[in-house]
PDB file of C-alpha atoms in Angstrom:
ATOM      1  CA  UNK A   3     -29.409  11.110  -5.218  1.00 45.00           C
ATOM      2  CA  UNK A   4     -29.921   8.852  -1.970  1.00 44.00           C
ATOM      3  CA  UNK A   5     -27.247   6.844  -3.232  1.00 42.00           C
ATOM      4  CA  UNK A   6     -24.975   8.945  -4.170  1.00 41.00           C
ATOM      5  CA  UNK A   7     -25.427  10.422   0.174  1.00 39.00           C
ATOM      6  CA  UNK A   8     -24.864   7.259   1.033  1.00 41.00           C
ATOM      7  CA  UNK A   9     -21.895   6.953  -1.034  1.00 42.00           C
ATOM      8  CA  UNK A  10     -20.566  10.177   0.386  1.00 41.00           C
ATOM      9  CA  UNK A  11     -21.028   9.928   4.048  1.00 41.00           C
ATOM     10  CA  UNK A  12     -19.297   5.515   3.589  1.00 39.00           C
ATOM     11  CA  UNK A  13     -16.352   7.520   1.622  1.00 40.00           C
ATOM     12  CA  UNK A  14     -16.125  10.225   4.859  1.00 39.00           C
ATOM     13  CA  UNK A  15     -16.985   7.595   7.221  1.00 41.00           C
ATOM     14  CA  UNK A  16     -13.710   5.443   5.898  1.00 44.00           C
ATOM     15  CA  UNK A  17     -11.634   8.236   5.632  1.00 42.00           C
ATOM     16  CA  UNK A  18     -12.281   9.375   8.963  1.00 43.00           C
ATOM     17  CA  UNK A  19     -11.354   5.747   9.656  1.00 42.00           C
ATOM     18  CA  UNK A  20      -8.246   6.052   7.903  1.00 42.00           C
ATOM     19  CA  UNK A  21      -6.747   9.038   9.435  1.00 44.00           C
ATOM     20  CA  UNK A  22      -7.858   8.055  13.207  1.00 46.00           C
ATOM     21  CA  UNK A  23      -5.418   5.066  12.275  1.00 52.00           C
ATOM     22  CA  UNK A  24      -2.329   6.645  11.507  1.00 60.00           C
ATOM     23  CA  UNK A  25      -0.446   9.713  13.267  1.00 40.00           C
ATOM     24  CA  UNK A  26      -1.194  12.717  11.600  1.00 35.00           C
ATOM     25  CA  UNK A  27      -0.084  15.076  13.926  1.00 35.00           C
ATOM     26  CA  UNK A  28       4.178  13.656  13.152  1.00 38.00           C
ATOM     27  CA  UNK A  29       6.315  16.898  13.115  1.00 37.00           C
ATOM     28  CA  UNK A  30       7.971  15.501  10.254  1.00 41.00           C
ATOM     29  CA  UNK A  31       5.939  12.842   8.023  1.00 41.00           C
ATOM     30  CA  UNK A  32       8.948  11.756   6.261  1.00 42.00           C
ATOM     31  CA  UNK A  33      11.321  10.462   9.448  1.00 40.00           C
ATOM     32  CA  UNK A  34      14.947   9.729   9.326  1.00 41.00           C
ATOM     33  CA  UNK A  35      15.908   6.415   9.114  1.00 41.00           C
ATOM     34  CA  UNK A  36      17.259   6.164  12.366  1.00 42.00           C
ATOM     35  CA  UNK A  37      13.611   6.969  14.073  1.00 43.00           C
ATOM     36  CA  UNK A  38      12.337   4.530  11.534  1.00 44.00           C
ATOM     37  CA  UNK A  39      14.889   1.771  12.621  1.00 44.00           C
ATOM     38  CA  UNK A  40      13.448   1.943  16.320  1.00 45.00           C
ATOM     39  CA  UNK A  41       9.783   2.028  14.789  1.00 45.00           C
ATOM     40  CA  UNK A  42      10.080  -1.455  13.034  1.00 45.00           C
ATOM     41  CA  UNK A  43      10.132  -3.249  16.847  1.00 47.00           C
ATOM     42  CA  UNK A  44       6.414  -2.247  17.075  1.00 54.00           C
ATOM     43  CA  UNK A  45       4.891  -3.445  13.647  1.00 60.00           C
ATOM     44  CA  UNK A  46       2.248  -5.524  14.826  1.00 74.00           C
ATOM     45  CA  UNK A  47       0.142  -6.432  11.377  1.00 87.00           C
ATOM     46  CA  UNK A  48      -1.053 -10.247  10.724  1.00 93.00           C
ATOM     47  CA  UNK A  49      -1.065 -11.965   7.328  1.00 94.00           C
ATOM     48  CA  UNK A  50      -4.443 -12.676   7.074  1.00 95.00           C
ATOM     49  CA  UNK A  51      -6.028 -15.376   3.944  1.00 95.00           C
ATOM     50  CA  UNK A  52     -10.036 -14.336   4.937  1.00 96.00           C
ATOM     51  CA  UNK A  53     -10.247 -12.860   1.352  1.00 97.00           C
ATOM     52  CA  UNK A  54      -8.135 -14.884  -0.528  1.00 96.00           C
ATOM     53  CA  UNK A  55      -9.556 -15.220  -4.071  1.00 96.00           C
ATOM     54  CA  UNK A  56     -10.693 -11.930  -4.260  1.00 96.00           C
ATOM     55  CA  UNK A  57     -10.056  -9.927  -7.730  1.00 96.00           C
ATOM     56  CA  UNK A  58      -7.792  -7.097  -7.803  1.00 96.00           C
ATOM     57  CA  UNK A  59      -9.534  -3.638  -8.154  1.00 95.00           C
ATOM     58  CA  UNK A  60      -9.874  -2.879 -11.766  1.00 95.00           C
ATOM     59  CA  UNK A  61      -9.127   0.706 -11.114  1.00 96.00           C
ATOM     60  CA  UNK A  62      -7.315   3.466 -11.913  1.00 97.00           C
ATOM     61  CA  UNK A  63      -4.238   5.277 -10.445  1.00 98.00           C
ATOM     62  CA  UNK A  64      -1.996   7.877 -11.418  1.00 98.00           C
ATOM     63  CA  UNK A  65       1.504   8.516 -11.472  1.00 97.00           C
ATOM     64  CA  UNK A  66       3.319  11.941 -10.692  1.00 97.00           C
ATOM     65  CA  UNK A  67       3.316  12.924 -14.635  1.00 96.00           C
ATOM     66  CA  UNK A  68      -0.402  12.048 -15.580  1.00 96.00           C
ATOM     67  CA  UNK A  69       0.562   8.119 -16.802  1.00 97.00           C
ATOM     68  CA  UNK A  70      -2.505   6.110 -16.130  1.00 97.00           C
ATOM     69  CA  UNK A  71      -2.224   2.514 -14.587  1.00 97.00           C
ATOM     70  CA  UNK A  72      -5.278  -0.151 -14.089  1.00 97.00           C
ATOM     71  CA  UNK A  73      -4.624  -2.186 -11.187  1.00 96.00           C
ATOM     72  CA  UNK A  74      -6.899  -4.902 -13.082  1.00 92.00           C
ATOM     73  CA  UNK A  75      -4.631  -4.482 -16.002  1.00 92.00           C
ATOM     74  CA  UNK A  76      -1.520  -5.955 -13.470  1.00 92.00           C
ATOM     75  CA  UNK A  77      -2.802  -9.607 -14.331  1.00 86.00           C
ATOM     76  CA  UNK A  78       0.304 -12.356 -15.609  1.00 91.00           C
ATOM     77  CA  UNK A  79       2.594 -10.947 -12.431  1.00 92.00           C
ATOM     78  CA  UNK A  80       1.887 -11.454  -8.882  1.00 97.00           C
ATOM     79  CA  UNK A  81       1.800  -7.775  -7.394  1.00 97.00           C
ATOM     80  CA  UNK A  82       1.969  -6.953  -3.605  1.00 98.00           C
ATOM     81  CA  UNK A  83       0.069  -3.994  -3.417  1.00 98.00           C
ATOM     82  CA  UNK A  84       0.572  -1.355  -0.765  1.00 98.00           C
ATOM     83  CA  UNK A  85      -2.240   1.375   0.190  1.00 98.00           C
ATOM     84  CA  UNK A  86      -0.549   4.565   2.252  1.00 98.00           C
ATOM     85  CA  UNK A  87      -0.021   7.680   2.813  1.00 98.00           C
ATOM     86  CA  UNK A  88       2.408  10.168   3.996  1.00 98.00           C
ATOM     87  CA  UNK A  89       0.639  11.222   7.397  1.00 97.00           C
ATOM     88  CA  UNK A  90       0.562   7.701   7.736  1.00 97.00           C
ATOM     89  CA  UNK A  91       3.208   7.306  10.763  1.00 96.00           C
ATOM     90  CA  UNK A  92       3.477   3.280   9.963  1.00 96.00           C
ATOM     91  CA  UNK A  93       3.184   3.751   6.324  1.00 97.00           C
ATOM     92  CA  UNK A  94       6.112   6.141   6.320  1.00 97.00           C
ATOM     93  CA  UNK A  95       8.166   3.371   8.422  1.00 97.00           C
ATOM     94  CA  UNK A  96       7.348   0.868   5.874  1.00 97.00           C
ATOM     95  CA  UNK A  97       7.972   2.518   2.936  1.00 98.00           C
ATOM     96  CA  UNK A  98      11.938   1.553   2.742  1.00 98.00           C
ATOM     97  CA  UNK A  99      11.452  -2.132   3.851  1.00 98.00           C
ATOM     98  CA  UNK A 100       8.707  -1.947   0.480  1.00 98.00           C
ATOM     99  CA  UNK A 101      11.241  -0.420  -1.383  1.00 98.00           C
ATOM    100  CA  UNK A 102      14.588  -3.123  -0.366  1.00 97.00           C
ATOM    101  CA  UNK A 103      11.596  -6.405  -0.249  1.00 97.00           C
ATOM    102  CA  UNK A 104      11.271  -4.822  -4.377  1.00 96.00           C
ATOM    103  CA  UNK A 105      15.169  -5.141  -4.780  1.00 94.00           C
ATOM    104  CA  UNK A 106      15.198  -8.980  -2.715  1.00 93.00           C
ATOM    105  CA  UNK A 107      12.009 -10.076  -4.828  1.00 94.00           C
ATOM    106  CA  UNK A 108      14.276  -9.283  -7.964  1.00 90.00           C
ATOM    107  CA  UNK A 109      10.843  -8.983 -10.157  1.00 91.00           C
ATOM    108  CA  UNK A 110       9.147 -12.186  -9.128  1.00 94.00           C
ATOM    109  CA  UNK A 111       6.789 -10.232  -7.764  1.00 96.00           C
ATOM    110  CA  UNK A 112       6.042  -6.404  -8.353  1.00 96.00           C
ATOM    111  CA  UNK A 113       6.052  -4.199  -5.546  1.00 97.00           C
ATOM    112  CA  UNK A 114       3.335  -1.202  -6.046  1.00 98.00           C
ATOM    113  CA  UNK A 115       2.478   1.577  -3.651  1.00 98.00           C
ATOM    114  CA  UNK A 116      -0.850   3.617  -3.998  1.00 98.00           C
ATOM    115  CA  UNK A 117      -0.959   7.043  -2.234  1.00 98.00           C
ATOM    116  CA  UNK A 118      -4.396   7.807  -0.760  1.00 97.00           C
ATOM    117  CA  UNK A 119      -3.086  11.322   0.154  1.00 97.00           C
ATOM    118  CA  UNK A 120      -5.701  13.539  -0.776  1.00 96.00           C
ATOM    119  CA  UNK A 121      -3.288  16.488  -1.772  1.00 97.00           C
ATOM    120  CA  UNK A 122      -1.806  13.745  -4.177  1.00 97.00           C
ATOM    121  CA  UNK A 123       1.510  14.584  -6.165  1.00 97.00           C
ATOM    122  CA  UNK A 124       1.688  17.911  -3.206  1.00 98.00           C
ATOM    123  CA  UNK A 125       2.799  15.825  -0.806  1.00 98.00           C
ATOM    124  CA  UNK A 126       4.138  12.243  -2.744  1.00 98.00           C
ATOM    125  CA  UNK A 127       6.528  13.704  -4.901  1.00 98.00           C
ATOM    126  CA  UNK A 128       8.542  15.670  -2.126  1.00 98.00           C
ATOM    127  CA  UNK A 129       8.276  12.902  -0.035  1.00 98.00           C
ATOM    128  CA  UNK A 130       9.511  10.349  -2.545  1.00 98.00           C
ATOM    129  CA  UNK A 131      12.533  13.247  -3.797  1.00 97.00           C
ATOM    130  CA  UNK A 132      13.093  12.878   0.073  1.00 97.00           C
ATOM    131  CA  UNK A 133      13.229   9.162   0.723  1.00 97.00           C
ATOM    132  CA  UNK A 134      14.925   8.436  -2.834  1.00 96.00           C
ATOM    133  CA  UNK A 135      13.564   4.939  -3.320  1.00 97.00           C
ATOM    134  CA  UNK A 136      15.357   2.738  -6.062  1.00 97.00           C
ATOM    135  CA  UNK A 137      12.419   0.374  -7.143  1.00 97.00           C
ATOM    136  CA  UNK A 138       8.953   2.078  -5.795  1.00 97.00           C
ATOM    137  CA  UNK A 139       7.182   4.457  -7.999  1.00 96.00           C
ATOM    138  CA  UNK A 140       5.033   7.146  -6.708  1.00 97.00           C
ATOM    139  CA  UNK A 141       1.335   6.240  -7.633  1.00 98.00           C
ATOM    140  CA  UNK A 142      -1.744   8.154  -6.364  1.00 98.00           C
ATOM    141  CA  UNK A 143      -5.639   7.716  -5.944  1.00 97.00           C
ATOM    142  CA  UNK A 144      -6.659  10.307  -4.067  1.00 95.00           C
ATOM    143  CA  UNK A 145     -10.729   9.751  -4.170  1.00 92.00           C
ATOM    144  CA  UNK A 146      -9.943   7.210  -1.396  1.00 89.00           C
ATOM    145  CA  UNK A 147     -12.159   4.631  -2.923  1.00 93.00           C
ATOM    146  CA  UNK A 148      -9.054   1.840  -3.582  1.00 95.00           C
ATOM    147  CA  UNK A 149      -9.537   1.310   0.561  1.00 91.00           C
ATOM    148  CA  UNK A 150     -13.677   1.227  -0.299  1.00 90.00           C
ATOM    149  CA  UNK A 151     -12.615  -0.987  -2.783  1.00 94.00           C
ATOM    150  CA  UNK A 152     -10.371  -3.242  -0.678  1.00 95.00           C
ATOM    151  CA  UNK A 153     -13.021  -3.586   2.167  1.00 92.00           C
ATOM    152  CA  UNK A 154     -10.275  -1.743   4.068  1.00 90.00           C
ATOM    153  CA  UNK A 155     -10.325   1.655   5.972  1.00 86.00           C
ATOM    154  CA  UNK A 156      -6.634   1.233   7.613  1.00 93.00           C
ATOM    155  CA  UNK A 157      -3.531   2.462   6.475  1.00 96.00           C
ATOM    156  CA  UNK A 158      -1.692   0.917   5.977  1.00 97.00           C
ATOM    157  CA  UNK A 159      -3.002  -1.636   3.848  1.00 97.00           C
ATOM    158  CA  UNK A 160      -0.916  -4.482   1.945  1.00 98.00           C
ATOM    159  CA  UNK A 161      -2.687  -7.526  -0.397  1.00 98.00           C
ATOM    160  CA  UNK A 162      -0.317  -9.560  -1.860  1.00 98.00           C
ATOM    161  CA  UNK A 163      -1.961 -11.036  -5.722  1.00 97.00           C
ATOM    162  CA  UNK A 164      -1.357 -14.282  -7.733  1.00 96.00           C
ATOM    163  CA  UNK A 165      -0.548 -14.173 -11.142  1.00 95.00           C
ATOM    164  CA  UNK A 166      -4.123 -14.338 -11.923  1.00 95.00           C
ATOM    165  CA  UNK A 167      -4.943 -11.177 -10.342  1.00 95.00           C
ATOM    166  CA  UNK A 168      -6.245 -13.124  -6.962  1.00 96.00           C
ATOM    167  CA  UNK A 169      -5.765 -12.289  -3.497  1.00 97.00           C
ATOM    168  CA  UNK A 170      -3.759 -14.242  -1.436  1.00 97.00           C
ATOM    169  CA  UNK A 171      -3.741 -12.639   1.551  1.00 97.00           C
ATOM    170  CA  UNK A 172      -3.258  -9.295   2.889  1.00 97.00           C
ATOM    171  CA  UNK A 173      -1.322  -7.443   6.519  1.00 97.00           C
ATOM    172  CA  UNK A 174      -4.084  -4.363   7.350  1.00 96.00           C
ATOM    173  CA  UNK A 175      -1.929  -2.459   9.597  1.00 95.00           C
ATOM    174  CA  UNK A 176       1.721  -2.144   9.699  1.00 94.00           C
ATOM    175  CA  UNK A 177       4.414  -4.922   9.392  1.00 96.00           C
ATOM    176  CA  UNK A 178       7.887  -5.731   9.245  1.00 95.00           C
ATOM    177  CA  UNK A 179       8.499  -6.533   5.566  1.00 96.00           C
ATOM    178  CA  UNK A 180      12.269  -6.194   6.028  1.00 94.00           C
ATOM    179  CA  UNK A 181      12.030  -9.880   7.638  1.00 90.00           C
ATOM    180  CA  UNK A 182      12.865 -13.207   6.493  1.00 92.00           C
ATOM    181  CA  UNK A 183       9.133 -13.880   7.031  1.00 91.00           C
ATOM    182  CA  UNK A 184       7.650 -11.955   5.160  1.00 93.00           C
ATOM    183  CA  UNK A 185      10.198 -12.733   2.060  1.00 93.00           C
ATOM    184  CA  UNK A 186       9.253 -16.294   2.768  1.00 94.00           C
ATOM    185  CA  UNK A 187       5.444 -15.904   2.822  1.00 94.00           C
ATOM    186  CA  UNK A 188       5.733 -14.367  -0.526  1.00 96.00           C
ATOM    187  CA  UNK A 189       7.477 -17.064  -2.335  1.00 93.00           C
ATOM    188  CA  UNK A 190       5.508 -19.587  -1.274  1.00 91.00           C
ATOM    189  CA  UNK A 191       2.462 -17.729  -1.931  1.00 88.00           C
ATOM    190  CA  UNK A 192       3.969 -17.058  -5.532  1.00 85.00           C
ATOM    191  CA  UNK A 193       5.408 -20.909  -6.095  1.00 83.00           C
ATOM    192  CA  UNK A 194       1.924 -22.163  -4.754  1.00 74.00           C
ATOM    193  CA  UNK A 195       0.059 -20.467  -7.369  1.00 62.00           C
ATOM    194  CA  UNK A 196       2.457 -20.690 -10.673  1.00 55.00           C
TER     195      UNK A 196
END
């Protein structure tokens, strides 16, 4: 039982951390993209390689219709995987730069976005009929324990994995993955490791 209060107040504690990160108070979660645009010039998230070598997750996530995914099932493609949420001010701005880096990687790498919105499909799937992505899919875990599971209570939250299902590095925070650098930091990352 101790455990399992301990567990509890780490999973509040993190998602209090999560929320105090990210504007939850935006009049409209789901901006147009001409407020995005402006947004972009303030991403200030690092690529960071302190946890390279770390596994992916093996855990589960959902889809809008019920279809199961393990993330530790992903191994034999590298996957850049990105942790949000739709009162997630910088998440929301990065969603579209996720969605055209998908189209540029041209499946060298998968692109996969994991919901943490407690509400889950209540809030993703009118947000993703709104934003009418071409290559992201709307996946969900909405225990909050992928950030526990990360070692990361920011949202946004982005770990890009090798083929082997191994960290390479990861932004915590929000970034500007419309950029050539970011493109390039994937590629090498993914020629580097085969």
């Amino acid at each position: 039982m101790r455990l399992s209060l301990t567990r509890n107040a780490l999973l509040v504690a993190g998602l209090s951390l999560a929320l105090g990160s990210c504007d939850r108070e935006a009049a409209n979660p789901a901006q147009e993209q001409g407020a995005l645009a402006g947004a972009k010039q303030s991403l200030v998230g690092e690529i960071d390689t302190a946890r390279a070598g770390e596994l992916l997750p093996a855990m589960n996530v959902t889809d809008l219709g019920g279809k199961v995914l393990n993330l530790g099932a992903l191994q034999g493609q590298p996957v850049l995987l990105n942790v949000w949420a739709t009162y997630c001010a910088p998440c929301v701005v990065e969603m579209p730069m996720l969605d055209d880096l998908a189209d540029d990687l041209d499946g060298k790498v998968r692109v996969l976005t994991v919901s943490q919105d407690l509400q889950g499909g209540e809030v993703v799937a009118p947000f993703f009929a709104k934003m009418n992505f071409r290559n992201l899919e709307p996946w969900m875990e909405t225990n909050g324990e992928l950030g526990f599971a990360l070692a990361s209570g920011v949202l946004p939250t982005t770990v890009l994995y090798d083929s082997s299902g191994q960290e390479v590095w990861r932004v915590v925070g929000d970034y500007d993955w419309s950029g050539a650098e970011a493109r390039e930091a994937i590629l090498a990352a993914v020629e580097n490791t085969g």
